[in-house]
PDB file of C-alpha atoms in Angstrom:
ATOM      1  CA  UNK A   9     -33.381  60.820 -19.698  1.00  0.00           C
ATOM      2  CA  UNK A  10     -35.730  58.151 -17.908  1.00  0.00           C
ATOM      3  CA  UNK A  11     -39.613  59.701 -18.191  1.00  0.00           C
ATOM      4  CA  UNK A  12     -40.866  59.615 -14.635  1.00  0.00           C
ATOM      5  CA  UNK A  13     -44.408  59.044 -13.699  1.00  0.00           C
ATOM      6  CA  UNK A  14     -46.890  62.113 -14.393  1.00  0.00           C
ATOM      7  CA  UNK A  15     -45.831  63.430 -17.450  1.00  0.00           C
ATOM      8  CA  UNK A  16     -47.305  60.990 -20.068  1.00  0.00           C
ATOM      9  CA  UNK A  17     -51.052  60.756 -20.366  1.00  0.00           C
ATOM     10  CA  UNK A  18     -52.564  56.977 -20.194  1.00  0.00           C
ATOM     11  CA  UNK A  19     -53.026  56.923 -24.125  1.00  0.00           C
ATOM     12  CA  UNK A  20     -49.083  57.689 -24.541  1.00  0.00           C
ATOM     13  CA  UNK A  21     -47.712  55.104 -21.831  1.00  0.00           C
ATOM     14  CA  UNK A  22     -50.094  52.930 -22.581  1.00  0.00           C
ATOM     15  CA  UNK A  23     -49.434  52.446 -26.570  1.00  0.00           C
ATOM     16  CA  UNK A  24     -45.837  53.173 -25.731  1.00  0.00           C
ATOM     17  CA  UNK A  25     -45.928  49.841 -23.453  1.00  0.00           C
ATOM     18  CA  UNK A  26     -47.865  47.978 -26.225  1.00  0.00           C
ATOM     19  CA  UNK A  27     -45.245  48.282 -29.027  1.00  0.00           C
ATOM     20  CA  UNK A  28     -42.593  47.973 -26.399  1.00  0.00           C
ATOM     21  CA  UNK A  29     -43.852  44.641 -25.289  1.00  0.00           C
ATOM     22  CA  UNK A  30     -43.986  43.384 -29.017  1.00  0.00           C
ATOM     23  CA  UNK A  31     -40.281  44.723 -29.828  1.00  0.00           C
ATOM     24  CA  UNK A  32     -38.928  43.311 -26.671  1.00  0.00           C
ATOM     25  CA  UNK A  33     -40.877  39.939 -27.322  1.00  0.00           C
ATOM     26  CA  UNK A  34     -39.175  39.638 -30.758  1.00  0.00           C
ATOM     27  CA  UNK A  35     -36.017  40.459 -28.887  1.00  0.00           C
ATOM     28  CA  UNK A  36     -36.296  37.781 -26.755  1.00  0.00           C
ATOM     29  CA  UNK A  37     -37.056  35.001 -29.404  1.00  0.00           C
ATOM     30  CA  UNK A  38     -34.203  36.577 -31.620  1.00  0.00           C
ATOM     31  CA  UNK A  39     -31.716  36.282 -29.198  1.00  0.00           C
ATOM     32  CA  UNK A  40     -32.851  32.636 -27.901  1.00  0.00           C
ATOM     33  CA  UNK A  41     -32.181  31.938 -31.708  1.00  0.00           C
ATOM     34  CA  UNK A  42     -28.583  33.428 -31.742  1.00  0.00           C
ATOM     35  CA  UNK A  43     -27.046  33.412 -28.267  1.00  0.00           C
ATOM     36  CA  UNK A  44     -25.294  30.422 -26.559  1.00  0.00           C
ATOM     37  CA  UNK A  45     -25.219  29.912 -22.900  1.00  0.00           C
ATOM     38  CA  UNK A  46     -21.491  30.568 -22.837  1.00  0.00           C
ATOM     39  CA  UNK A  47     -22.313  34.320 -23.859  1.00  0.00           C
ATOM     40  CA  UNK A  48     -24.327  34.512 -20.944  1.00  0.00           C
ATOM     41  CA  UNK A  49     -21.623  35.966 -18.485  1.00  0.00           C
ATOM     42  CA  UNK A  50     -20.410  38.555 -20.727  1.00  0.00           C
ATOM     43  CA  UNK A  51     -24.477  40.234 -21.330  1.00  0.00           C
ATOM     44  CA  UNK A  52     -24.185  40.258 -17.673  1.00  0.00           C
ATOM     45  CA  UNK A  53     -21.388  41.818 -16.792  1.00  0.00           C
ATOM     46  CA  UNK A  54     -21.812  44.533 -19.810  1.00  0.00           C
ATOM     47  CA  UNK A  55     -25.495  45.142 -18.391  1.00  0.00           C
ATOM     48  CA  UNK A  56     -23.855  45.840 -14.928  1.00  0.00           C
ATOM     49  CA  UNK A  57     -21.416  47.930 -16.490  1.00  0.00           C
ATOM     50  CA  UNK A  58     -24.182  50.080 -18.126  1.00  0.00           C
ATOM     51  CA  UNK A  59     -25.743  50.303 -15.057  1.00  0.00           C
ATOM     52  CA  UNK A  60     -22.898  51.569 -13.045  1.00  0.00           C
ATOM     53  CA  UNK A  61     -22.421  54.040 -15.683  1.00  0.00           C
ATOM     54  CA  UNK A  62     -26.031  55.213 -15.824  1.00  0.00           C
ATOM     55  CA  UNK A  63     -25.513  56.167 -12.438  1.00  0.00           C
ATOM     56  CA  UNK A  64     -22.334  58.526 -13.182  1.00  0.00           C
ATOM     57  CA  UNK A  65     -24.005  61.886 -14.285  1.00  0.00           C
ATOM     58  CA  UNK A  66     -21.360  64.049 -16.155  1.00  0.00           C
ATOM     59  CA  UNK A  67     -21.708  67.704 -15.782  1.00  0.00           C
ATOM     60  CA  UNK A  68     -22.457  69.688 -19.520  1.00  0.00           C
ATOM     61  CA  UNK A  69     -22.288  73.190 -19.628  1.00  0.00           C
ATOM     62  CA  UNK A  70     -24.972  75.467 -17.646  1.00  0.00           C
ATOM     63  CA  UNK A  71     -25.795  73.453 -14.675  1.00  0.00           C
ATOM     64  CA  UNK A  72     -27.105  70.369 -16.659  1.00  0.00           C
ATOM     65  CA  UNK A  73     -25.900  66.912 -16.610  1.00  0.00           C
ATOM     66  CA  UNK A  74     -26.217  63.365 -18.666  1.00  0.00           C
ATOM     67  CA  UNK A  75     -25.463  60.001 -18.134  1.00  0.00           C
ATOM     68  CA  UNK A  76     -24.542  57.213 -21.077  1.00  0.00           C
ATOM     69  CA  UNK A  77     -27.321  55.233 -21.970  1.00  0.00           C
ATOM     70  CA  UNK A  78     -25.184  52.677 -23.712  1.00  0.00           C
ATOM     71  CA  UNK A  79     -27.531  51.718 -26.637  1.00  0.00           C
ATOM     72  CA  UNK A  80     -24.476  51.293 -28.957  1.00  0.00           C
ATOM     73  CA  UNK A  81     -22.086  50.277 -27.054  1.00  0.00           C
ATOM     74  CA  UNK A  82     -24.308  47.324 -26.162  1.00  0.00           C
ATOM     75  CA  UNK A  83     -25.423  46.547 -29.602  1.00  0.00           C
ATOM     76  CA  UNK A  84     -21.600  46.674 -31.122  1.00  0.00           C
ATOM     77  CA  UNK A  85     -20.791  44.091 -28.731  1.00  0.00           C
ATOM     78  CA  UNK A  86     -23.622  41.854 -28.527  1.00  0.00           C
ATOM     79  CA  UNK A  87     -26.034  42.942 -31.768  1.00  0.00           C
ATOM     80  CA  UNK A  88     -29.372  44.942 -31.450  1.00  0.00           C
ATOM     81  CA  UNK A  89     -31.628  42.717 -30.566  1.00  0.00           C
ATOM     82  CA  UNK A  90     -29.904  41.101 -27.590  1.00  0.00           C
ATOM     83  CA  UNK A  91     -29.024  44.716 -26.722  1.00  0.00           C
ATOM     84  CA  UNK A  92     -32.746  45.952 -26.644  1.00  0.00           C
ATOM     85  CA  UNK A  93     -33.191  42.887 -24.280  1.00  0.00           C
ATOM     86  CA  UNK A  94     -30.520  44.131 -22.270  1.00  0.00           C
ATOM     87  CA  UNK A  95     -31.162  47.833 -21.905  1.00  0.00           C
ATOM     88  CA  UNK A  96     -34.602  46.647 -21.065  1.00  0.00           C
ATOM     89  CA  UNK A  97     -33.849  44.649 -18.271  1.00  0.00           C
ATOM     90  CA  UNK A  98     -31.512  47.592 -16.587  1.00  0.00           C
ATOM     91  CA  UNK A  99     -34.748  49.765 -16.909  1.00  0.00           C
ATOM     92  CA  UNK A 100     -36.857  47.608 -15.697  1.00  0.00           C
ATOM     93  CA  UNK A 101     -34.111  47.109 -12.513  1.00  0.00           C
ATOM     94  CA  UNK A 102     -34.113  50.941 -12.169  1.00  0.00           C
ATOM     95  CA  UNK A 103     -37.461  51.206 -12.413  1.00  0.00           C
ATOM     96  CA  UNK A 104     -38.600  48.600  -9.442  1.00  0.00           C
ATOM     97  CA  UNK A 105     -35.488  48.924  -7.268  1.00  0.00           C
ATOM     98  CA  UNK A 106     -34.430  52.664  -7.815  1.00  0.00           C
ATOM     99  CA  UNK A 107     -37.461  54.578  -8.816  1.00  0.00           C
ATOM    100  CA  UNK A 108     -35.360  55.851 -11.810  1.00  0.00           C
ATOM    101  CA  UNK A 109     -38.127  55.770 -14.617  1.00  0.00           C
ATOM    102  CA  UNK A 110     -41.875  55.957 -13.851  1.00  0.00           C
ATOM    103  CA  UNK A 111     -43.895  52.604 -13.586  1.00  0.00           C
ATOM    104  CA  UNK A 112     -46.471  53.994 -16.525  1.00  0.00           C
ATOM    105  CA  UNK A 113     -43.411  55.523 -18.105  1.00  0.00           C
ATOM    106  CA  UNK A 114     -41.669  51.937 -18.296  1.00  0.00           C
ATOM    107  CA  UNK A 115     -42.717  50.798 -21.637  1.00  0.00           C
ATOM    108  CA  UNK A 116     -42.152  54.771 -23.042  1.00  0.00           C
ATOM    109  CA  UNK A 117     -38.515  54.582 -21.480  1.00  0.00           C
ATOM    110  CA  UNK A 118     -37.757  51.102 -23.050  1.00  0.00           C
ATOM    111  CA  UNK A 119     -39.121  52.248 -26.726  1.00  0.00           C
ATOM    112  CA  UNK A 120     -37.025  55.563 -26.270  1.00  0.00           C
ATOM    113  CA  UNK A 121     -33.600  54.349 -24.347  1.00  0.00           C
ATOM    114  CA  UNK A 122     -33.826  50.285 -25.387  1.00  0.00           C
ATOM    115  CA  UNK A 123     -35.391  50.382 -28.796  1.00  0.00           C
ATOM    116  CA  UNK A 124     -35.669  54.242 -30.510  1.00  0.00           C
ATOM    117  CA  UNK A 125     -31.630  54.406 -28.948  1.00  0.00           C
ATOM    118  CA  UNK A 126     -30.401  51.003 -30.331  1.00  0.00           C
ATOM    119  CA  UNK A 127     -32.083  50.999 -33.641  1.00  0.00           C
ATOM    120  CA  UNK A 128     -30.737  54.661 -34.608  1.00  0.00           C
ATOM    121  CA  UNK A 129     -27.468  54.454 -33.420  1.00  0.00           C
ATOM    122  CA  UNK A 130     -26.735  50.733 -34.531  1.00  0.00           C
ATOM    123  CA  UNK A 131     -28.175  51.744 -38.044  1.00  0.00           C
ATOM    124  CA  UNK A 132     -25.292  54.297 -38.092  1.00  0.00           C
ATOM    125  CA  UNK A 133     -22.648  52.400 -36.572  1.00  0.00           C
ATOM    126  CA  UNK A 134     -23.112  49.461 -39.127  1.00  0.00           C
ATOM    127  CA  UNK A 135     -23.331  51.589 -42.198  1.00  0.00           C
ATOM    128  CA  UNK A 136     -20.333  53.752 -41.440  1.00  0.00           C
ATOM    129  CA  UNK A 137     -18.333  50.184 -40.524  1.00  0.00           C
ATOM    130  CA  UNK A 138     -19.523  49.217 -44.009  1.00  0.00           C
ATOM    131  CA  UNK A 139     -18.282  52.439 -45.940  1.00  0.00           C
ATOM    132  CA  UNK A 140     -15.191  52.843 -43.795  1.00  0.00           C
ATOM    133  CA  UNK A 141     -14.296  49.001 -43.084  1.00  0.00           C
ATOM    134  CA  UNK A 142     -11.140  49.084 -40.552  1.00  0.00           C
ATOM    135  CA  UNK A 143     -10.578  49.680 -36.492  1.00  0.00           C
ATOM    136  CA  UNK A 144     -10.866  53.622 -36.981  1.00  0.00           C
ATOM    137  CA  UNK A 145     -13.931  53.196 -39.042  1.00  0.00           C
ATOM    138  CA  UNK A 146     -16.036  51.236 -36.464  1.00  0.00           C
ATOM    139  CA  UNK A 147     -14.956  53.517 -33.522  1.00  0.00           C
ATOM    140  CA  UNK A 148     -16.141  56.541 -35.897  1.00  0.00           C
ATOM    141  CA  UNK A 149     -19.225  54.820 -36.213  1.00  0.00           C
ATOM    142  CA  UNK A 150     -19.806  54.008 -32.884  1.00  0.00           C
ATOM    143  CA  UNK A 151     -19.063  57.662 -31.997  1.00  0.00           C
ATOM    144  CA  UNK A 152     -21.741  58.768 -34.545  1.00  0.00           C
ATOM    145  CA  UNK A 153     -24.267  56.019 -33.709  1.00  0.00           C
ATOM    146  CA  UNK A 154     -23.931  56.793 -29.859  1.00  0.00           C
ATOM    147  CA  UNK A 155     -24.406  60.624 -30.422  1.00  0.00           C
ATOM    148  CA  UNK A 156     -27.265  59.672 -32.755  1.00  0.00           C
ATOM    149  CA  UNK A 157     -29.013  57.332 -30.824  1.00  0.00           C
ATOM    150  CA  UNK A 158     -29.028  59.896 -27.589  1.00  0.00           C
ATOM    151  CA  UNK A 159     -30.506  62.399 -30.105  1.00  0.00           C
ATOM    152  CA  UNK A 160     -33.029  60.122 -31.594  1.00  0.00           C
ATOM    153  CA  UNK A 161     -34.338  59.088 -27.906  1.00  0.00           C
ATOM    154  CA  UNK A 162     -34.484  62.879 -26.952  1.00  0.00           C
ATOM    155  CA  UNK A 163     -36.480  63.064 -29.973  1.00  0.00           C
ATOM    156  CA  UNK A 164     -38.903  60.284 -29.480  1.00  0.00           C
ATOM    157  CA  UNK A 165     -39.273  61.574 -25.462  1.00  0.00           C
ATOM    158  CA  UNK A 166     -39.985  64.763 -26.904  1.00  0.00           C
ATOM    159  CA  UNK A 167     -43.108  63.717 -29.227  1.00  0.00           C
ATOM    160  CA  UNK A 168     -44.305  61.817 -26.177  1.00  0.00           C
ATOM    161  CA  UNK A 169     -44.616  64.812 -24.285  1.00  0.00           C
ATOM    162  CA  UNK A 170     -45.856  66.696 -26.908  1.00  0.00           C
ATOM    163  CA  UNK A 171     -48.379  63.789 -27.376  1.00  0.00           C
ATOM    164  CA  UNK A 172     -49.284  63.964 -23.902  1.00  0.00           C
ATOM    165  CA  UNK A 173     -50.696  67.635 -24.407  1.00  0.00           C
ATOM    166  CA  UNK A 174     -47.427  69.133 -21.785  1.00  0.00           C
ATOM    167  CA  UNK A 175     -45.832  71.245 -24.049  1.00  0.00           C
ATOM    168  CA  UNK A 176     -46.181  72.168 -27.828  1.00  0.00           C
ATOM    169  CA  UNK A 177     -43.737  69.872 -30.130  1.00  0.00           C
ATOM    170  CA  UNK A 178     -41.608  72.558 -31.549  1.00  0.00           C
ATOM    171  CA  UNK A 179     -40.819  73.835 -27.928  1.00  0.00           C
ATOM    172  CA  UNK A 180     -40.180  69.945 -26.586  1.00  0.00           C
ATOM    173  CA  UNK A 181     -38.249  68.963 -29.433  1.00  0.00           C
ATOM    174  CA  UNK A 182     -35.930  72.544 -29.615  1.00  0.00           C
ATOM    175  CA  UNK A 183     -35.261  71.863 -25.796  1.00  0.00           C
ATOM    176  CA  UNK A 184     -34.729  68.270 -25.740  1.00  0.00           C
ATOM    177  CA  UNK A 185     -32.290  68.284 -29.117  1.00  0.00           C
ATOM    178  CA  UNK A 186     -30.874  71.101 -27.833  1.00  0.00           C
ATOM    179  CA  UNK A 187     -29.354  69.488 -24.213  1.00  0.00           C
ATOM    180  CA  UNK A 188     -28.660  65.924 -25.870  1.00  0.00           C
ATOM    181  CA  UNK A 189     -26.663  67.128 -28.744  1.00  0.00           C
ATOM    182  CA  UNK A 190     -24.247  68.077 -26.474  1.00  0.00           C
ATOM    183  CA  UNK A 191     -25.132  65.112 -23.871  1.00  0.00           C
ATOM    184  CA  UNK A 192     -24.529  62.811 -26.889  1.00  0.00           C
ATOM    185  CA  UNK A 193     -20.894  63.877 -27.190  1.00  0.00           C
ATOM    186  CA  UNK A 194     -20.371  62.396 -23.772  1.00  0.00           C
ATOM    187  CA  UNK A 195     -22.343  59.296 -25.048  1.00  0.00           C
ATOM    188  CA  UNK A 196     -19.998  59.011 -27.938  1.00  0.00           C
ATOM    189  CA  UNK A 197     -17.120  59.690 -26.097  1.00  0.00           C
ATOM    190  CA  UNK A 198     -17.751  57.054 -23.500  1.00  0.00           C
ATOM    191  CA  UNK A 199     -18.679  54.345 -26.146  1.00  0.00           C
ATOM    192  CA  UNK A 200     -15.702  54.719 -28.296  1.00  0.00           C
ATOM    193  CA  UNK A 201     -13.277  54.711 -25.256  1.00  0.00           C
ATOM    194  CA  UNK A 202     -14.712  51.144 -23.960  1.00  0.00           C
ATOM    195  CA  UNK A 203     -15.106  49.852 -27.734  1.00  0.00           C
ATOM    196  CA  UNK A 204     -11.388  50.771 -28.095  1.00  0.00           C
ATOM    197  CA  UNK A 205     -10.753  49.147 -24.775  1.00  0.00           C
ATOM    198  CA  UNK A 206     -12.489  45.947 -25.916  1.00  0.00           C
ATOM    199  CA  UNK A 207     -10.749  45.942 -29.430  1.00  0.00           C
ATOM    200  CA  UNK A 208      -7.530  45.857 -27.576  1.00  0.00           C
ATOM    201  CA  UNK A 209      -7.676  42.973 -24.873  1.00  0.00           C
ATOM    202  CA  UNK A 210     -10.181  40.917 -26.707  1.00  0.00           C
ATOM    203  CA  UNK A 211      -8.618  41.304 -30.464  1.00  0.00           C
ATOM    204  CA  UNK A 212     -10.648  37.764 -31.335  1.00  0.00           C
ATOM    205  CA  UNK A 213     -13.889  39.994 -31.279  1.00  0.00           C
ATOM    206  CA  UNK A 214     -13.819  40.917 -34.706  1.00  0.00           C
ATOM    207  CA  UNK A 215     -15.595  43.956 -34.946  1.00  0.00           C
ATOM    208  CA  UNK A 216     -16.456  43.764 -31.437  1.00  0.00           C
ATOM    209  CA  UNK A 217     -19.257  41.546 -32.248  1.00  0.00           C
ATOM    210  CA  UNK A 218     -19.143  38.928 -29.888  1.00  0.00           C
ATOM    211  CA  UNK A 219     -22.173  36.627 -30.876  1.00  0.00           C
ATOM    212  CA  UNK A 220     -21.411  36.879 -34.789  1.00  0.00           C
ATOM    213  CA  UNK A 221     -17.744  36.274 -33.730  1.00  0.00           C
ATOM    214  CA  UNK A 222     -18.491  32.749 -32.092  1.00  0.00           C
ATOM    215  CA  UNK A 223     -20.823  31.869 -34.963  1.00  0.00           C
ATOM    216  CA  UNK A 224     -17.949  32.675 -37.469  1.00  0.00           C
ATOM    217  CA  UNK A 225     -15.712  30.996 -35.287  1.00  0.00           C
ATOM    218  CA  UNK A 226     -18.234  27.443 -35.280  1.00  0.00           C
ATOM    219  CA  UNK A 227     -18.214  28.220 -39.265  1.00  0.00           C
ATOM    220  CA  UNK A 228     -14.793  27.703 -39.888  1.00  0.00           C
TER     221      UNK A 228
ATOM    222  CA  UNK B   1     -16.300  33.495 -16.443  1.00  0.00           C
ATOM    223  CA  UNK B   2     -12.940  34.938 -18.441  1.00  0.00           C
ATOM    224  CA  UNK B   3     -10.361  37.341 -16.612  1.00  0.00           C
ATOM    225  CA  UNK B   4     -11.430  40.142 -18.701  1.00  0.00           C
ATOM    226  CA  UNK B   5     -14.890  39.635 -17.674  1.00  0.00           C
ATOM    227  CA  UNK B   6     -14.011  39.681 -13.903  1.00  0.00           C
ATOM    228  CA  UNK B   7     -11.937  42.649 -14.430  1.00  0.00           C
ATOM    229  CA  UNK B   8     -14.758  44.188 -16.290  1.00  0.00           C
ATOM    230  CA  UNK B   9     -17.361  43.170 -13.707  1.00  0.00           C
ATOM    231  CA  UNK B  10     -15.036  44.815 -10.604  1.00  0.00           C
ATOM    232  CA  UNK B  11     -15.083  48.262 -12.884  1.00  0.00           C
ATOM    233  CA  UNK B  12     -18.363  47.991 -12.876  1.00  0.00           C
ATOM    234  CA  UNK B  13     -18.735  48.117  -9.166  1.00  0.00           C
ATOM    235  CA  UNK B  14     -15.755  50.323  -8.770  1.00  0.00           C
ATOM    236  CA  UNK B  15     -17.807  52.746 -10.530  1.00  0.00           C
ATOM    237  CA  UNK B  16     -21.089  52.413  -9.036  1.00  0.00           C
ATOM    238  CA  UNK B  17     -19.553  52.457  -5.321  1.00  0.00           C
ATOM    239  CA  UNK B  18     -16.568  55.001  -5.833  1.00  0.00           C
ATOM    240  CA  UNK B  19     -17.411  57.013  -8.902  1.00  0.00           C
ATOM    241  CA  UNK B  20     -21.483  57.285  -8.656  1.00  0.00           C
ATOM    242  CA  UNK B  21     -21.228  58.829  -5.224  1.00  0.00           C
ATOM    243  CA  UNK B  22     -19.347  61.821  -6.716  1.00  0.00           C
ATOM    244  CA  UNK B  23     -21.435  61.889  -9.861  1.00  0.00           C
ATOM    245  CA  UNK B  24     -22.979  65.801 -10.720  1.00  0.00           C
ATOM    246  CA  UNK B  25     -26.058  66.403  -9.051  1.00  0.00           C
ATOM    247  CA  UNK B  26     -26.996  68.637 -12.028  1.00  0.00           C
ATOM    248  CA  UNK B  27     -30.863  67.934 -13.363  1.00  0.00           C
ATOM    249  CA  UNK B  28     -30.332  65.660 -16.689  1.00  0.00           C
ATOM    250  CA  UNK B  29     -31.285  66.668 -19.993  1.00  0.00           C
ATOM    251  CA  UNK B  30     -35.057  65.820 -19.430  1.00  0.00           C
ATOM    252  CA  UNK B  31     -35.063  67.022 -15.813  1.00  0.00           C
ATOM    253  CA  UNK B  32     -33.543  70.885 -16.843  1.00  0.00           C
ATOM    254  CA  UNK B  33     -36.197  70.631 -20.059  1.00  0.00           C
ATOM    255  CA  UNK B  34     -38.832  70.038 -17.742  1.00  0.00           C
ATOM    256  CA  UNK B  35     -37.701  73.269 -15.459  1.00  0.00           C
ATOM    257  CA  UNK B  36     -37.233  75.433 -18.408  1.00  0.00           C
ATOM    258  CA  UNK B  37     -40.525  74.629 -20.050  1.00  0.00           C
ATOM    259  CA  UNK B  38     -42.480  74.549 -16.523  1.00  0.00           C
ATOM    260  CA  UNK B  39     -43.755  71.031 -16.374  1.00  0.00           C
ATOM    261  CA  UNK B  40     -41.182  69.793 -13.700  1.00  0.00           C
ATOM    262  CA  UNK B  41     -44.208  69.695 -10.926  1.00  0.00           C
ATOM    263  CA  UNK B  42     -45.653  67.166 -12.762  1.00  0.00           C
ATOM    264  CA  UNK B  43     -42.994  64.427 -12.140  1.00  0.00           C
ATOM    265  CA  UNK B  44     -44.013  61.889  -9.670  1.00  0.00           C
ATOM    266  CA  UNK B  45     -43.278  58.326  -8.572  1.00  0.00           C
ATOM    267  CA  UNK B  46     -45.704  56.485  -8.145  1.00  0.00           C
ATOM    268  CA  UNK B  47     -43.945  53.171  -7.195  1.00  0.00           C
ATOM    269  CA  UNK B  48     -42.453  52.931  -3.701  1.00  0.00           C
ATOM    270  CA  UNK B  49     -39.101  51.649  -4.455  1.00  0.00           C
ATOM    271  CA  UNK B  50     -36.503  50.097  -1.924  1.00  0.00           C
ATOM    272  CA  UNK B  51     -33.509  52.166  -2.867  1.00  0.00           C
ATOM    273  CA  UNK B  52     -35.334  55.197  -4.451  1.00  0.00           C
ATOM    274  CA  UNK B  53     -32.802  57.660  -6.002  1.00  0.00           C
ATOM    275  CA  UNK B  54     -30.094  55.506  -5.618  1.00  0.00           C
ATOM    276  CA  UNK B  55     -30.105  55.780  -1.966  1.00  0.00           C
ATOM    277  CA  UNK B  56     -29.567  52.812   0.304  1.00  0.00           C
ATOM    278  CA  UNK B  57     -32.307  53.758   3.588  1.00  0.00           C
ATOM    279  CA  UNK B  58     -30.812  54.319   6.809  1.00  0.00           C
ATOM    280  CA  UNK B  59     -27.120  55.448   5.913  1.00  0.00           C
ATOM    281  CA  UNK B  60     -26.723  58.949   7.252  1.00  0.00           C
ATOM    282  CA  UNK B  61     -23.950  59.943   4.514  1.00  0.00           C
ATOM    283  CA  UNK B  62     -25.463  60.322   1.115  1.00  0.00           C
ATOM    284  CA  UNK B  63     -22.179  59.230  -0.340  1.00  0.00           C
ATOM    285  CA  UNK B  64     -22.349  56.170   1.333  1.00  0.00           C
ATOM    286  CA  UNK B  65     -25.896  55.516   0.852  1.00  0.00           C
ATOM    287  CA  UNK B  66     -25.461  55.730  -2.971  1.00  0.00           C
ATOM    288  CA  UNK B  67     -22.405  53.721  -2.672  1.00  0.00           C
ATOM    289  CA  UNK B  68     -23.825  50.625  -0.995  1.00  0.00           C
ATOM    290  CA  UNK B  69     -27.103  51.074  -3.094  1.00  0.00           C
ATOM    291  CA  UNK B  70     -25.083  51.075  -6.458  1.00  0.00           C
ATOM    292  CA  UNK B  71     -23.124  47.654  -5.556  1.00  0.00           C
ATOM    293  CA  UNK B  72     -26.328  46.247  -5.151  1.00  0.00           C
ATOM    294  CA  UNK B  73     -27.754  47.671  -8.227  1.00  0.00           C
ATOM    295  CA  UNK B  74     -24.451  46.572 -10.129  1.00  0.00           C
ATOM    296  CA  UNK B  75     -25.205  43.035  -8.344  1.00  0.00           C
ATOM    297  CA  UNK B  76     -28.688  42.892  -9.349  1.00  0.00           C
ATOM    298  CA  UNK B  77     -28.350  43.977 -12.934  1.00  0.00           C
ATOM    299  CA  UNK B  78     -25.855  41.148 -13.468  1.00  0.00           C
ATOM    300  CA  UNK B  79     -28.047  38.573 -12.160  1.00  0.00           C
ATOM    301  CA  UNK B  80     -31.392  39.887 -13.563  1.00  0.00           C
ATOM    302  CA  UNK B  81     -29.854  39.940 -17.052  1.00  0.00           C
ATOM    303  CA  UNK B  82     -27.913  36.570 -16.255  1.00  0.00           C
ATOM    304  CA  UNK B  83     -31.113  34.962 -15.345  1.00  0.00           C
ATOM    305  CA  UNK B  84     -33.225  36.216 -18.504  1.00  0.00           C
ATOM    306  CA  UNK B  85     -29.884  34.890 -20.400  1.00  0.00           C
ATOM    307  CA  UNK B  86     -29.995  31.838 -18.934  1.00  0.00           C
ATOM    308  CA  UNK B  87     -33.777  31.371 -19.630  1.00  0.00           C
ATOM    309  CA  UNK B  88     -33.453  32.070 -23.256  1.00  0.00           C
ATOM    310  CA  UNK B  89     -30.299  29.972 -23.634  1.00  0.00           C
ATOM    311  CA  UNK B  90     -31.377  26.785 -22.363  1.00  0.00           C
ATOM    312  CA  UNK B  91     -31.882  24.348 -25.143  1.00  0.00           C
ATOM    313  CA  UNK B  92     -33.876  21.232 -24.664  1.00  0.00           C
ATOM    314  CA  UNK B  93     -32.140  18.016 -24.210  1.00  0.00           C
ATOM    315  CA  UNK B  94     -32.184  16.263 -27.812  1.00  0.00           C
ATOM    316  CA  UNK B  95     -32.576  12.688 -28.239  1.00  0.00           C
ATOM    317  CA  UNK B  96     -35.311  10.347 -28.071  1.00  0.00           C
ATOM    318  CA  UNK B  97     -35.964  10.932 -24.375  1.00  0.00           C
ATOM    319  CA  UNK B  98     -37.473  14.060 -25.621  1.00  0.00           C
ATOM    320  CA  UNK B  99     -40.750  12.490 -26.572  1.00  0.00           C
ATOM    321  CA  UNK B 100     -40.688   9.522 -24.186  1.00  0.00           C
ATOM    322  CA  UNK B 101     -43.136   9.565 -20.977  1.00  0.00           C
TER     323      UNK B 101
END
């Protein structure tokens, strides 16, 4: 779902970049407050995993493919703000080294795939985990959150395409949401598989949340 | 770094090197929509990147070129994110020396 160059008009990519810069700046300040040096390797390895998983397009139907974004996966483990920072770094590496996502569209891609995906998906994940406080509830929340994160990001992509005058909003929304409702099932499945595995090998990570887990550890 | 993290890093590298070369070549959701709604030809790449399309240049086999680019990408991503993390978690040395000249 990375937007290339040439699709968004200057007002759209420039304003997206401005919003993203502000949000990522806040994410960096927040991360500096809550994260400790010993969490840094986890963050790096998780980012490497998300980068690799994003290379693996899985086929859905009708000659179309999708790949993981990883927003809910990262947010469940690191918290939403650190996840935004992680995904922004992944998107930046992809844009500068691999030409995946346009350079003018980087701010827009950060807004869709890092900020919108994380907050929509994490919000649902957190709400479901609160209503259904068990390992199963957390995984159900992760699936729902991951699916919604894909849909929400595809919706904001559609809005950006429409605001840029490429296609009417209704048409763009309908097409983007239809495909990403399917791709989101893959996002949900991969997110749940990875989180279930993490919960199994690292049961000390209560609720998967590494940074918060560390803080509780200290408080006790 | 814990054993679990080393395993996770190895898994990431294996995904990029051994699975990504066999990933679906079909257009992704946005590319498909761009084709269907007729704006695909507007898409462009304005920045010259060293490993465009996840291919390491100068390798005949596309699968090998993807594997090499993937391995480099995993390393570059881990390095970049850890550099950011390091920068943000580096605390100032506490103590009286802080204000001393």
